[in-house]
Amino acid sequence: MLETSARLLHLLSLLQMRREWTGPALAQRMEVTERTVRRDIGKLRTLGYPISASPGIAGGYQLGAGAQLPPLLLDDDEALAVAIGLTAVTASPVAGVGEASVRALTKLEQVLPARLRPRFSGLRSAVTRMAAPSTPVDPAVLTALSAAITERRIVAFRYERHDGESSRRLVEPYRLVDTGRRWYLVAWDTVREDWRTFRVDRCRSIPSPRARFTARPLPATDLARYVQKSITRSPYSYDAVIRLAAGIREIEQRIPAEIAELTSDGPNATILRAGFDSLDYPLMQLASLDVEFEILEPEAMRVRAAELAGRLRRAAGRAGTVYAR
Amino acid sequence: MLETSARLLHLLSLLQMRREWTGPALAQRMEVTERTVRRDIGKLRTLGYPISASPGIAGGYQLGAGAQLPPLLLDDDEALAVAIGLTAVTASPVAGVGEASVRALTKLEQVLPARLRPRFSGLRSAVTRMAAPSTPVDPAVLTALSAAITERRIVAFRYERHDGESSRRLVEPYRLVDTGRRWYLVAWDTVREDWRTFRVDRCRSIPSPRARFTARPLPATDLARYVQKSITRSPYSYDAVIRLAAGIREIEQRIPAEIAELTSDGPNATILRAGFDSLDYPLMQLASLDVEFEILEPEAMRVRAAELAGRLRRAAGRAGTVYAR
DNA sequence: CGAACCGAGGACAGAACCTGTCCTCATCGC
DNA sequence: GCGATGAGGACAGGTTCTGTCCTCGGTTCG
């Protein structure tokens, strides 16, 4: 029964919109008998969605957290918010949800109504540019690759090698791997006839889908490790060591443990070790702490700090002269 | 038929997972006849979901973008990614999707399976601390308020006034308004018996729901404007004017138009006007541009720039001595 | 061009299901 | 205890669904 299925979906959407609904209210809203509402609630329950109910004058039905996520029914604005949120997460990935965020974003992009696209692409650029300091990965490239992977389609894109050479690639994409905060594509290069690992941020064009291909056995079972091995360098561009002039207790409260390794260096000093892809972003975070610090490594960061210091001092103009003396 | 509804949902989920499915494959997967699959596809189509199909050896069904978003069926990791994404968006709101992101997050939190909660709260703190520089709004406070609004429940929380005085509040919450990058709650204060506008970032505890209340007529139809009026000051803490030593063309490419107003000041200079809640974040963004700039207003920003310059110079140590002379 | 594959959809019969109506019972708050 | 709410059994009539035919119209590849 089509009517029934649609009503179940509608019911689910109503229960997601407002926390609590009373049986008669639902019946009126959906133009059926209260008995039918009770039956529909029962159906949803047997489908695994936990709907609790309380009798009495202040009673009603409410959807709770179950074993698995019910289908999310979002309106236009909420869909847009989700899309923007996912874009932000893929642009500067959070440990542990990188690949899933790309999958979800691909899923959503595939079904996003056309009328929302202009708003989405407008906001997307704002988000990615804001998130840019740490990892300049274009989510559009990621979703294009992700779509090609599930469709098993060869993709074509321009790729810039480490030495700056740029060339056109035709590859069979197999997996996206998120190591640290950088994205890699494991693919079979159809021209060179071998497995290659590509850095997604070095793709210089949005990959365009081509002909279908039939799957090959993967070069390794644990692709995450395979990628790690195929990368010789540290996953980060810079490995920094910083000495902060404050106790470890204070620092711990202000720097998430996920980002940096902290070790105590006496009561009033803390050593911070962390990998970064950018010099500016960590420097600005450190400067904002209002704690004196000293860059022990790398040299490039010291140079950059001095550069930024100079620019800020000049930007401060008159007020800066106090310090410039 | 319960079976049928469940199958339709399952079918939708399969179509969201992989771009293309062939009829026989779906039939086998769902253990029904191909004829039934065709009928189910037809049902989904009459429900408004556009499913395109192509005949021939390389054919199959695929779900496209329709007039409205189909129910999103996410797996655990994807749900987590969406939750984290929304948290990031609410913590540092993007113009235009602020309120919707809170609604979506509330919706999701209500049904998020218990086994995902520990992972979620773990990642949440990392995200909010990273996003902190611009707006220290706790998404947990927002979702608590949002839930209370839809449930029509009085909430209790500690609130710190502008002058630093902190007191316990019991209010009927009505609407969350996102002006610029700050959140306000429009509510009826049950003790003072009047409408009040609260800054969400000044809530010093997570609002806890209390008794139900019956809705009052709102103090204004356009609540966004009402909030704007009830705030005397600019929505931002600082209104900055910056002179950048580069042409407007170059600057436009690097600073999103949504964030700042740009005006040309000759071929090699651009005036930037924008509101900020933090001094550090915009300063470091500007410094990272590798364009010389000059702070025209406000004075506080000049002072802060000089402070940061001093700290960075000292952090640079030896390398910094070149500039310190 | 023909073969193989895929989607579209009409017809039919039997079974299964759904809905509304009517009823009784349990629970909660006043 | 009363009113409002949820739970659920029983029943009848009508609708719908499914599987099994079948034909037709495309596409792709050899």
XYZ file of C-alpha atoms (C1' of nucleotides) in Angstrom:
710
model
C 0.000 0.000 0.000
C 1.501 3.185 -1.204
C -0.608 5.366 1.017
C 0.516 3.492 4.077
C 4.226 3.719 3.283
C 3.964 7.404 2.607
C 2.114 7.860 5.858
C 4.784 6.018 7.814
C 7.405 8.313 6.348
C 5.269 11.312 7.115
C 4.763 10.095 10.645
C 8.491 9.674 11.089
C 9.067 13.175 9.818
C 6.526 14.625 12.219
C 8.107 12.787 15.121
C 11.488 14.182 14.150
C 10.159 17.714 13.895
C 8.591 17.997 17.265
C 9.561 16.008 20.280
C 6.115 15.082 21.444
C 2.876 14.415 19.614
C -0.415 13.219 20.941
C -2.340 10.505 19.135
C -5.391 12.614 18.256
C -3.118 15.387 16.959
C -1.345 12.989 14.650
C -4.646 11.515 13.516
C -5.963 14.920 12.589
C -2.742 15.922 10.878
C -2.688 12.825 8.717
C -6.419 12.538 8.242
C -6.861 9.042 9.557
C -8.432 7.458 12.588
C -6.671 7.389 15.902
C -6.775 3.648 15.696
C -4.778 3.787 12.495
C -2.250 6.064 14.131
C -1.794 3.554 16.902
C -1.357 0.853 14.304
C 1.207 2.937 12.395
C 3.116 3.592 15.580
C 3.123 -0.132 16.117
C 4.479 -0.651 12.632
C 7.305 1.780 13.162
C 8.103 0.017 16.392
C 8.300 -3.378 14.740
C 10.550 -1.759 12.137
C 12.939 -1.011 14.969
C 12.282 2.622 15.726
C 11.805 3.104 19.460
C 8.798 5.284 20.068
C 8.023 5.814 23.688
C 4.597 6.841 24.842
C 3.131 8.161 28.031
C -0.543 8.054 28.846
C -2.425 10.642 30.754
C -3.269 14.249 30.279
C 0.316 15.282 29.480
C 1.058 12.221 27.432
C 2.059 11.649 23.864
C 4.426 9.820 21.581
C 8.060 10.585 21.197
C 10.818 9.165 19.067
C 13.868 8.084 20.985
C 17.324 6.823 20.166
C 17.307 3.292 18.883
C 19.739 0.685 17.742
C 20.155 2.366 14.406
C 19.549 5.754 12.945
C 16.090 6.253 11.431
C 15.931 7.851 7.996
C 16.574 11.540 8.446
C 13.882 13.756 6.993
C 15.269 17.218 6.491
C 13.774 20.380 5.094
C 15.612 22.632 2.649
C 17.509 24.698 5.148
C 18.484 21.752 7.264
C 19.738 19.874 4.220
C 21.825 22.867 3.324
C 23.203 23.085 6.836
C 24.155 19.426 6.735
C 25.823 19.857 3.361
C 27.808 22.845 4.584
C 28.770 21.031 7.749
C 30.036 18.056 5.827
C 31.944 20.309 3.488
C 33.663 21.902 6.441
C 34.570 18.522 7.882
C 35.997 17.192 4.635
C 37.937 20.377 4.022
C 39.678 20.104 7.377
C 39.101 16.510 8.381
C 38.538 15.468 11.953
C 40.315 12.308 12.955
C 38.082 9.312 12.518
C 35.304 10.613 10.344
C 37.133 11.713 7.234
C 36.125 8.977 4.837
C 32.614 8.749 6.193
C 32.112 12.463 5.703
C 33.014 12.166 2.046
C 30.627 9.267 1.614
C 27.833 11.174 3.285
C 28.540 14.277 1.251
C 28.528 12.286 -1.972
C 25.257 10.712 -0.994
C 23.721 14.068 -0.243
C 25.051 15.806 -3.336
C 23.530 13.116 -5.482
C 20.032 13.866 -4.305
C 20.265 17.538 -3.395
C 17.384 19.354 -5.095
C 18.421 21.603 -7.933
C 16.962 24.712 -6.316
C 19.372 24.361 -3.407
C 22.502 23.981 -5.538
C 23.188 27.660 -6.141
C 22.942 28.436 -2.427
C 25.081 25.438 -1.655
C 27.906 26.274 -4.023
C 27.837 29.859 -2.835
C 28.239 28.877 0.784
C 30.654 26.091 -0.040
C 33.308 28.421 -1.299
C 33.028 30.552 1.808
C 33.484 27.534 4.040
C 36.392 26.024 2.174
C 38.216 29.311 2.017
C 37.792 29.776 5.731
C 39.005 26.273 6.458
C 41.841 26.568 3.993
C 44.820 27.304 6.249
C 45.413 23.719 7.278
C 44.516 21.640 4.228
C 43.638 22.989 0.847
C 41.596 19.997 -0.317
C 38.657 20.810 -2.494
C 35.632 18.797 -1.309
C 34.321 18.882 -4.865
C 37.334 16.825 -5.945
C 36.739 14.388 -3.110
C 33.085 13.854 -3.893
C 33.811 13.483 -7.601
C 36.338 10.766 -6.814
C 34.030 9.121 -4.306
C 31.196 9.018 -6.837
C 33.517 7.548 -9.473
C 34.650 4.876 -7.036
C 31.133 3.684 -6.299
C 30.233 3.871 -9.964
C 33.428 2.093 -10.973
C 34.287 4.667 -13.555
C 37.681 5.678 -14.836
C 38.470 9.297 -14.010
C 40.572 11.845 -15.851
C 42.316 14.737 -14.088
C 45.411 16.893 -14.124
C 47.898 15.917 -11.463
C 50.885 17.836 -10.232
C 53.794 15.759 -9.055
C 55.915 16.595 -6.057
C 58.529 18.227 -8.298
C 55.931 20.503 -9.855
C 55.531 18.577 -13.112
C 51.914 18.385 -14.117
C 50.394 15.717 -16.317
C 47.052 14.293 -17.365
C 46.046 11.054 -15.646
C 43.573 8.331 -16.544
C 43.077 6.027 -13.582
C 40.688 3.470 -12.144
C 39.875 4.802 -8.663
C 39.492 2.301 -5.821
C 39.676 3.932 -2.419
C 40.059 7.269 -0.715
C 42.241 7.132 2.357
C 42.452 9.830 4.990
C 45.762 9.727 6.825
C 46.291 12.371 9.409
C 44.869 15.366 7.691
C 45.609 14.588 4.118
C 43.665 12.694 1.480
C 45.096 10.014 -0.771
C 43.568 8.183 -3.695
C 44.567 4.595 -4.336
C 44.097 3.908 -8.039
C 45.308 1.882 -10.971
C 47.034 4.067 -13.514
C 45.787 2.832 -16.870
C 48.676 4.409 -18.795
C 51.534 3.301 -16.576
C 49.745 0.024 -15.834
C 50.493 -0.030 -12.145
C 49.050 0.955 -8.785
C 49.610 4.545 -7.770
C 48.826 6.652 -4.745
C 47.753 10.206 -5.515
C 47.543 13.128 -3.152
C 44.086 14.539 -3.623
C 45.188 18.100 -2.923
C 47.522 17.877 -5.913
C 44.688 17.263 -8.349
C 44.593 20.362 -10.496
C 41.162 19.760 -11.996
C 37.912 18.228 -10.860
C 38.105 14.590 -11.952
C 35.673 13.834 -14.755
C 34.114 10.393 -15.044
C 34.811 8.275 -18.122
C 34.135 4.678 -19.165
C 33.290 1.861 -16.795
C 35.917 -0.579 -15.643
C 35.837 -3.977 -13.996
C 37.334 -4.239 -10.545
C 40.855 -5.577 -10.003
C 42.053 -7.253 -6.820
C 43.443 -4.567 -4.535
C 47.194 -4.361 -3.976
C 46.760 -4.825 -0.223
C 44.037 -5.709 2.227
C 44.835 -2.929 4.669
C 44.860 0.023 2.343
C 45.479 2.526 5.104
C 48.767 0.842 5.874
C 49.555 0.467 2.191
C 49.229 4.195 1.762
C 51.349 4.877 4.826
C 54.078 2.701 3.381
C 53.933 4.284 -0.037
C 54.508 7.683 1.539
C 58.100 8.051 2.539
C 57.837 11.345 4.335
C 55.988 12.246 7.481
C 52.290 12.729 6.849
C 52.729 16.332 7.856
C 54.793 18.940 6.123
C 56.250 20.194 9.357
C 56.975 18.525 12.651
C 57.108 21.225 15.232
C 58.520 21.358 18.752
C 57.452 24.320 20.844
C 58.294 25.334 24.379
C 55.443 27.086 26.161
C 55.978 29.204 29.251
C 53.169 27.712 31.310
C 52.478 24.560 33.287
C 51.097 21.534 31.520
C 47.825 21.742 33.463
C 47.001 25.102 32.044
C 47.995 24.158 28.515
C 45.981 20.936 28.530
C 42.832 22.892 29.113
C 43.392 25.043 26.093
C 44.836 22.708 23.492
C 42.889 19.578 22.517
C 44.865 16.414 23.139
C 43.916 15.184 19.668
C 46.014 17.862 18.049
C 49.271 17.856 19.933
C 51.409 15.807 22.250
C 52.176 17.635 25.477
C 54.972 16.875 27.921
C 55.869 18.726 31.069
C 59.134 20.639 31.272
C 59.135 21.811 34.842
C 56.359 23.611 36.715
C 56.204 26.565 34.381
C 57.034 25.108 31.004
C 55.514 22.636 28.633
C 56.890 21.046 25.480
C 54.425 20.690 22.619
C 55.052 18.391 19.677
C 52.742 18.264 16.699
C 52.631 17.879 12.947
C 51.269 20.655 10.800
C 50.677 21.238 7.132
C 50.747 24.954 7.488
C 53.007 27.243 9.430
C 50.627 30.132 9.851
C 47.677 28.388 11.412
C 49.515 26.865 14.390
C 51.463 30.061 14.894
C 48.313 32.092 15.151
C 46.772 29.636 17.564
C 49.850 29.760 19.742
C 50.068 33.510 19.671
C 46.408 33.751 20.697
C 47.004 31.695 23.814
C 48.560 34.712 25.509
C 51.332 32.498 26.729
C 54.937 33.211 25.856
C 56.449 30.486 23.735
C 59.605 29.573 21.911
C 59.925 27.697 18.655
C 62.558 25.003 18.987
C 61.863 23.359 15.625
C 61.631 23.659 12.703
C 63.759 26.505 11.471
C 61.180 27.357 8.798
C 58.635 28.088 11.488
C 61.007 30.444 13.270
C 61.588 32.311 10.048
C 57.910 32.470 9.337
C 57.126 33.683 12.859
C 59.608 36.483 12.388
C 57.998 37.379 9.074
C 54.545 37.491 10.576
C 55.827 39.487 13.514
C 57.265 42.042 11.154
C 54.092 42.350 9.145
C 51.929 42.710 12.241
C 54.244 45.306 13.721
C 54.061 47.361 10.541
C 50.291 46.879 10.395
C 49.996 48.230 13.918
C 51.571 51.464 12.756
C 51.724 54.084 15.487
C 50.723 51.723 18.263
C 53.417 49.389 17.076
C 56.170 51.924 17.450
C 56.260 51.193 21.133
C 57.568 47.768 20.352
C 59.581 48.679 17.282
C 62.068 50.693 19.166
C 1.864 -4.246 4.311
C 4.724 -3.737 6.658
C 7.035 -5.759 4.474
C 6.424 -3.428 1.571
C 7.174 -0.240 3.482
C 10.349 -1.690 4.857
C 11.354 -2.772 1.388
C 10.801 0.683 -0.028
C 13.062 2.123 2.642
C 15.615 -0.545 1.992
C 15.442 0.138 -1.723
C 15.989 3.829 -1.101
C 18.983 3.063 1.055
C 20.499 0.820 -1.599
C 20.013 3.486 -4.231
C 21.743 6.013 -1.998
C 24.651 3.703 -1.335
C 25.578 2.904 -4.852
C 24.838 5.057 -7.841
C 23.605 2.366 -10.149
C 21.748 -0.869 -9.574
C 20.318 -3.273 -12.078
C 16.843 -4.682 -11.625
C 17.888 -8.322 -11.217
C 20.556 -7.316 -8.691
C 18.012 -5.472 -6.568
C 15.587 -8.381 -6.861
C 18.188 -10.816 -5.597
C 19.286 -8.483 -2.822
C 15.774 -8.033 -1.525
C 14.561 -11.540 -2.272
C 11.610 -10.605 -4.423
C 10.712 -10.926 -8.064
C 12.048 -8.519 -10.626
C 8.497 -7.559 -11.337
C 8.083 -6.479 -7.744
C 11.234 -4.421 -7.967
C 9.847 -2.631 -10.985
C 6.657 -2.044 -9.085
C 8.554 -0.705 -6.065
C 10.540 1.610 -8.291
C 7.244 2.823 -9.644
C 5.998 3.430 -6.123
C 9.031 5.481 -5.206
C 8.526 7.464 -8.380
C 4.932 8.246 -7.553
C 6.142 9.280 -4.109
C 8.195 11.937 -5.864
C 11.674 10.450 -5.920
C 13.106 10.707 -9.402
C 14.692 7.418 -10.382
C 16.132 7.364 -13.824
C 16.712 4.134 -15.687
C 18.652 3.143 -18.729
C 18.045 -0.051 -20.664
C 20.663 -2.135 -22.353
C 23.634 -4.153 -21.262
C 25.092 -1.332 -19.161
C 21.791 -0.135 -17.827
C 20.318 0.142 -14.374
C 18.412 2.382 -12.019
C 19.783 5.464 -10.388
C 18.414 7.959 -7.919
C 18.634 11.549 -9.044
C 17.936 14.932 -7.536
C 14.271 15.635 -7.160
C 12.020 18.378 -5.993
C 12.645 17.522 -2.384
C 15.217 15.657 -0.429
C 14.516 11.951 0.064
C 14.942 10.568 3.574
C 18.648 10.221 4.182
C 19.697 6.753 5.253
C 23.077 6.951 6.915
C 25.299 4.345 8.484
C 27.034 4.857 11.813
C 30.105 6.613 10.537
C 28.189 8.838 8.201
C 25.803 9.844 10.949
C 28.762 10.749 13.101
C 30.299 12.765 10.310
C 27.056 14.661 9.841
C 26.816 15.334 13.560
C 30.367 16.618 13.708
C 29.827 18.738 10.637
C 26.747 20.325 12.116
C 28.546 20.940 15.378
C 31.272 22.757 13.524
C 28.728 24.890 11.675
C 26.828 25.840 14.813
C 30.014 26.632 16.681
C 31.127 29.083 14.021
C 27.959 29.807 12.116
C 27.919 30.393 8.401
C 25.642 33.164 7.284
C 22.235 31.841 6.390
C 22.253 28.371 7.832
C 22.747 29.042 11.517
C 19.269 28.325 12.801
C 18.720 25.436 10.418
C 21.926 23.790 11.569
C 20.741 23.888 15.169
C 17.418 22.389 14.177
C 19.110 19.616 12.225
C 21.531 18.935 15.046
C 18.715 18.748 17.573
C 16.866 16.355 15.313
C 19.894 14.159 14.936
C 20.852 14.185 18.602
C 17.383 13.039 19.512
C 17.727 9.832 17.553
C 21.461 9.224 17.646
C 22.024 5.633 18.777
C 23.514 5.336 22.237
C 26.565 3.454 21.028
C 27.622 6.479 18.964
C 27.305 9.011 21.771
C 30.689 8.474 23.394
C 32.464 8.872 20.070
C 30.337 11.898 19.300
C 31.011 13.762 22.509
C 34.692 12.950 22.207
C 34.941 14.439 18.759
C 32.626 17.289 19.607
C 34.963 18.834 22.095
C 37.829 18.677 19.635
C 35.774 20.452 17.004
C 34.430 23.172 19.247
C 37.810 23.945 20.683
C 39.250 24.254 17.201
C 36.452 26.514 16.079
C 36.596 28.553 19.256
C 38.520 31.661 18.183
C 35.563 33.455 16.652
C 32.552 32.456 18.773
C 32.661 30.453 21.948
C 29.103 29.129 21.731
C 28.620 25.659 23.037
C 26.480 23.691 20.570
C 25.214 21.631 23.480
C 23.597 24.750 24.924
C 22.041 25.547 21.569
C 20.563 22.111 21.063
C 19.265 22.038 24.626
C 17.488 25.327 24.035
C 16.226 24.234 20.647
C 14.781 21.050 22.107
C 13.120 22.994 24.908
C 11.587 25.381 22.383
C 9.974 22.605 20.356
C 8.848 20.888 23.542
C 7.547 24.123 25.023
C 9.360 23.584 28.256
C 10.648 26.136 30.702
C 14.416 26.046 31.000
C 16.698 26.841 33.907
C 20.274 28.065 33.466
C 22.899 30.328 34.933
C 23.303 33.549 33.009
C 26.067 36.080 33.216
C 25.098 39.629 32.521
C 27.189 42.093 30.599
C 28.584 43.520 33.825
C 29.708 40.100 34.997
C 26.866 39.534 37.472
C 25.662 35.962 37.269
C 22.208 34.784 38.225
C 19.857 31.839 37.847
C 17.140 32.207 35.220
C 13.828 30.476 34.661
C 12.452 31.347 31.259
C 10.002 30.201 28.613
C 12.113 29.886 25.456
C 10.547 30.901 22.130
C 13.119 31.393 19.426
C 16.824 31.218 18.729
C 18.052 34.000 16.504
C 21.397 34.033 14.759
C 22.529 37.567 14.023
C 25.866 37.857 12.381
C 27.845 35.327 14.250
C 26.225 35.434 17.604
C 23.271 33.546 19.036
C 20.392 35.104 20.924
C 17.505 33.521 22.756
C 14.171 35.302 22.827
C 12.350 34.206 25.955
C 9.842 35.211 28.568
C 11.472 35.616 31.931
C 9.066 34.016 34.410
C 10.555 35.810 37.400
C 10.778 39.309 35.960
C 7.571 38.718 33.984
C 8.772 40.295 30.792
C 10.407 39.473 27.474
C 14.157 39.219 27.527
C 16.864 38.593 24.963
C 19.719 36.415 26.162
C 23.109 35.965 24.573
C 23.556 32.235 24.307
C 27.311 32.410 24.801
C 26.701 33.944 28.215
C 24.822 30.900 29.462
C 27.052 29.450 32.135
C 25.339 26.066 32.333
C 23.558 23.749 29.954
C 19.890 24.700 30.207
C 17.849 21.997 31.873
C 14.232 21.446 30.883
C 11.482 21.977 33.442
C 7.696 22.120 33.371
C 5.602 22.681 30.290
C 4.203 26.086 29.470
C 1.511 27.353 27.136
C 2.607 29.639 24.350
C 2.232 33.410 24.601
C 1.898 35.735 21.635
C 5.370 36.797 20.565
C 6.489 40.375 21.231
C 7.075 40.968 17.504
C 6.418 39.260 14.215
C 9.896 39.785 12.847
C 11.961 38.447 15.705
C 15.237 38.951 13.896
C 14.574 42.676 13.758
C 13.299 42.654 17.334
C 16.583 41.210 18.491
C 18.542 43.693 16.432
C 16.642 46.523 18.096
C 17.074 45.150 21.580
C 20.814 45.120 21.068
C 22.107 48.611 21.190
C 25.637 47.878 20.075
C 26.902 46.557 16.768
C 26.422 42.815 16.454
C 30.169 42.497 16.422
C 32.545 43.409 19.167
C 34.870 45.165 16.771
C 34.286 46.969 13.513
C 37.559 46.991 11.703
C 38.886 49.039 8.823
C 42.053 47.756 7.195
C 44.117 49.050 4.316
C 45.724 46.293 2.272
C 48.655 46.956 -0.036
C 47.290 45.087 -3.045
C 44.720 45.630 -5.774
C 41.114 44.704 -5.135
C 41.245 41.989 -7.796
C 43.879 40.061 -5.944
C 42.216 40.478 -2.580
C 38.809 39.375 -3.821
C 40.230 36.038 -4.795
C 41.548 35.407 -1.335
C 38.911 36.797 0.993
C 35.330 35.556 0.702
C 32.886 38.336 -0.045
C 30.602 36.997 2.687
C 33.088 37.953 5.360
C 34.181 41.426 4.476
C 33.258 44.438 2.429
C 36.005 45.402 0.008
C 36.454 48.755 -1.704
C 39.217 49.793 -4.027
C 41.691 52.458 -2.923
C 43.742 52.946 -6.036
C 45.426 50.275 -8.159
C 47.582 48.914 -5.363
C 45.460 49.320 -2.285
C 42.184 47.989 -0.973
C 40.099 49.000 1.986
C 38.540 46.167 3.945
C 35.676 46.703 6.369
C 34.332 43.908 8.535
C 32.972 43.094 11.938
C 34.755 40.640 14.183
C 34.218 39.131 17.573
C 37.835 38.343 18.041
C 40.930 40.360 17.337
C 43.380 37.518 16.940
C 41.668 35.482 14.307
C 41.293 38.204 11.679
C 44.761 39.506 12.428
C 46.397 36.204 11.731
C 44.312 35.643 8.615
C 45.487 38.987 7.351
C 49.072 38.299 8.254
C 48.895 34.983 6.409
C 47.879 36.678 3.192
C 51.463 37.768 2.654
C 50.236 41.207 1.787
C 51.342 44.249 3.721
C 48.479 45.917 5.535
C 47.703 48.733 7.901
C 45.108 48.804 10.643
C 43.110 52.031 10.453
C 40.563 51.047 13.077
C 40.008 50.132 15.830
C 42.745 51.163 18.185
C 42.345 47.933 20.160
C 43.269 45.938 17.099
C 46.427 47.965 16.597
C 47.433 47.343 20.168
C 46.705 43.669 19.875
C 48.656 43.406 16.621
C 51.650 44.903 18.343
C 51.284 42.440 21.206
C 51.112 39.473 18.882
C 54.050 40.800 16.904
C 56.093 40.978 20.062
C 55.192 37.478 21.125
C 55.943 36.012 17.724
C 59.254 37.839 17.534
C 60.282 36.458 20.910
C 59.053 32.994 19.887
C 61.201 33.142 16.808
C 64.241 33.601 18.990
C 67.487 33.709 17.071
C 65.843 33.897 13.652
C 63.847 36.810 14.940
C 66.866 38.872 15.891
C 67.200 39.895 12.270
C 63.979 41.825 12.620
C 64.366 42.852 16.221
C 67.235 45.169 15.582
C 21.951 -7.077 -38.579
C 20.971 -10.250 -34.754
C 21.616 -11.693 -30.006
C 21.736 -10.615 -25.286
C 20.432 -7.741 -21.785
C 17.621 -4.475 -19.452
C 13.527 -1.626 -18.303
C 8.180 -0.872 -18.874
C 4.011 -2.366 -18.087
C -0.733 -5.022 -18.947
C -3.570 -9.008 -17.203
C -5.006 -12.215 -13.753
C -5.889 -14.853 -9.524
C -5.239 -15.739 -4.884
C -3.649 -14.333 -0.781
C -2.533 -10.903 2.433
C -3.184 -6.696 4.341
C -5.225 -2.334 5.775
C -8.824 0.632 7.578
C -12.728 2.066 10.252
C -15.800 0.902 13.828
C -16.740 -0.750 18.359
C -15.195 -2.260 22.518
C -12.462 -2.967 26.967
C -8.457 -1.966 29.821
C -4.305 0.452 31.878
C -2.137 4.635 33.244
C -1.410 9.460 34.539
C -2.611 14.047 36.473
C -5.895 16.923 38.708
C -13.085 9.548 40.536
C -12.909 11.930 36.169
C -10.973 13.105 31.821
C -7.426 12.430 28.622
C -4.209 9.431 26.719
C -2.213 4.964 25.003
C -2.928 -0.313 24.048
C -4.969 -3.596 21.721
C -8.650 -7.466 20.439
C -12.427 -8.538 17.064
C -14.691 -8.132 12.767
C -16.083 -7.056 8.003
C -15.391 -4.990 3.675
C -12.526 -3.379 0.491
C -8.113 -2.585 -1.297
C -3.651 -3.807 -2.414
C 0.135 -6.614 -3.152
C 2.754 -10.426 -5.158
C 4.101 -13.906 -8.435
C 3.485 -15.583 -12.898
C 2.646 -15.073 -17.153
C 3.174 -12.073 -21.445
C 4.633 -8.368 -25.034
C 7.163 -4.268 -26.356
C 10.926 -0.910 -26.792
C 15.292 0.440 -26.046
C 20.804 -0.227 -25.775
C 25.243 -2.439 -26.538
C 28.257 -5.573 -28.604
C 29.843 -8.909 -31.840
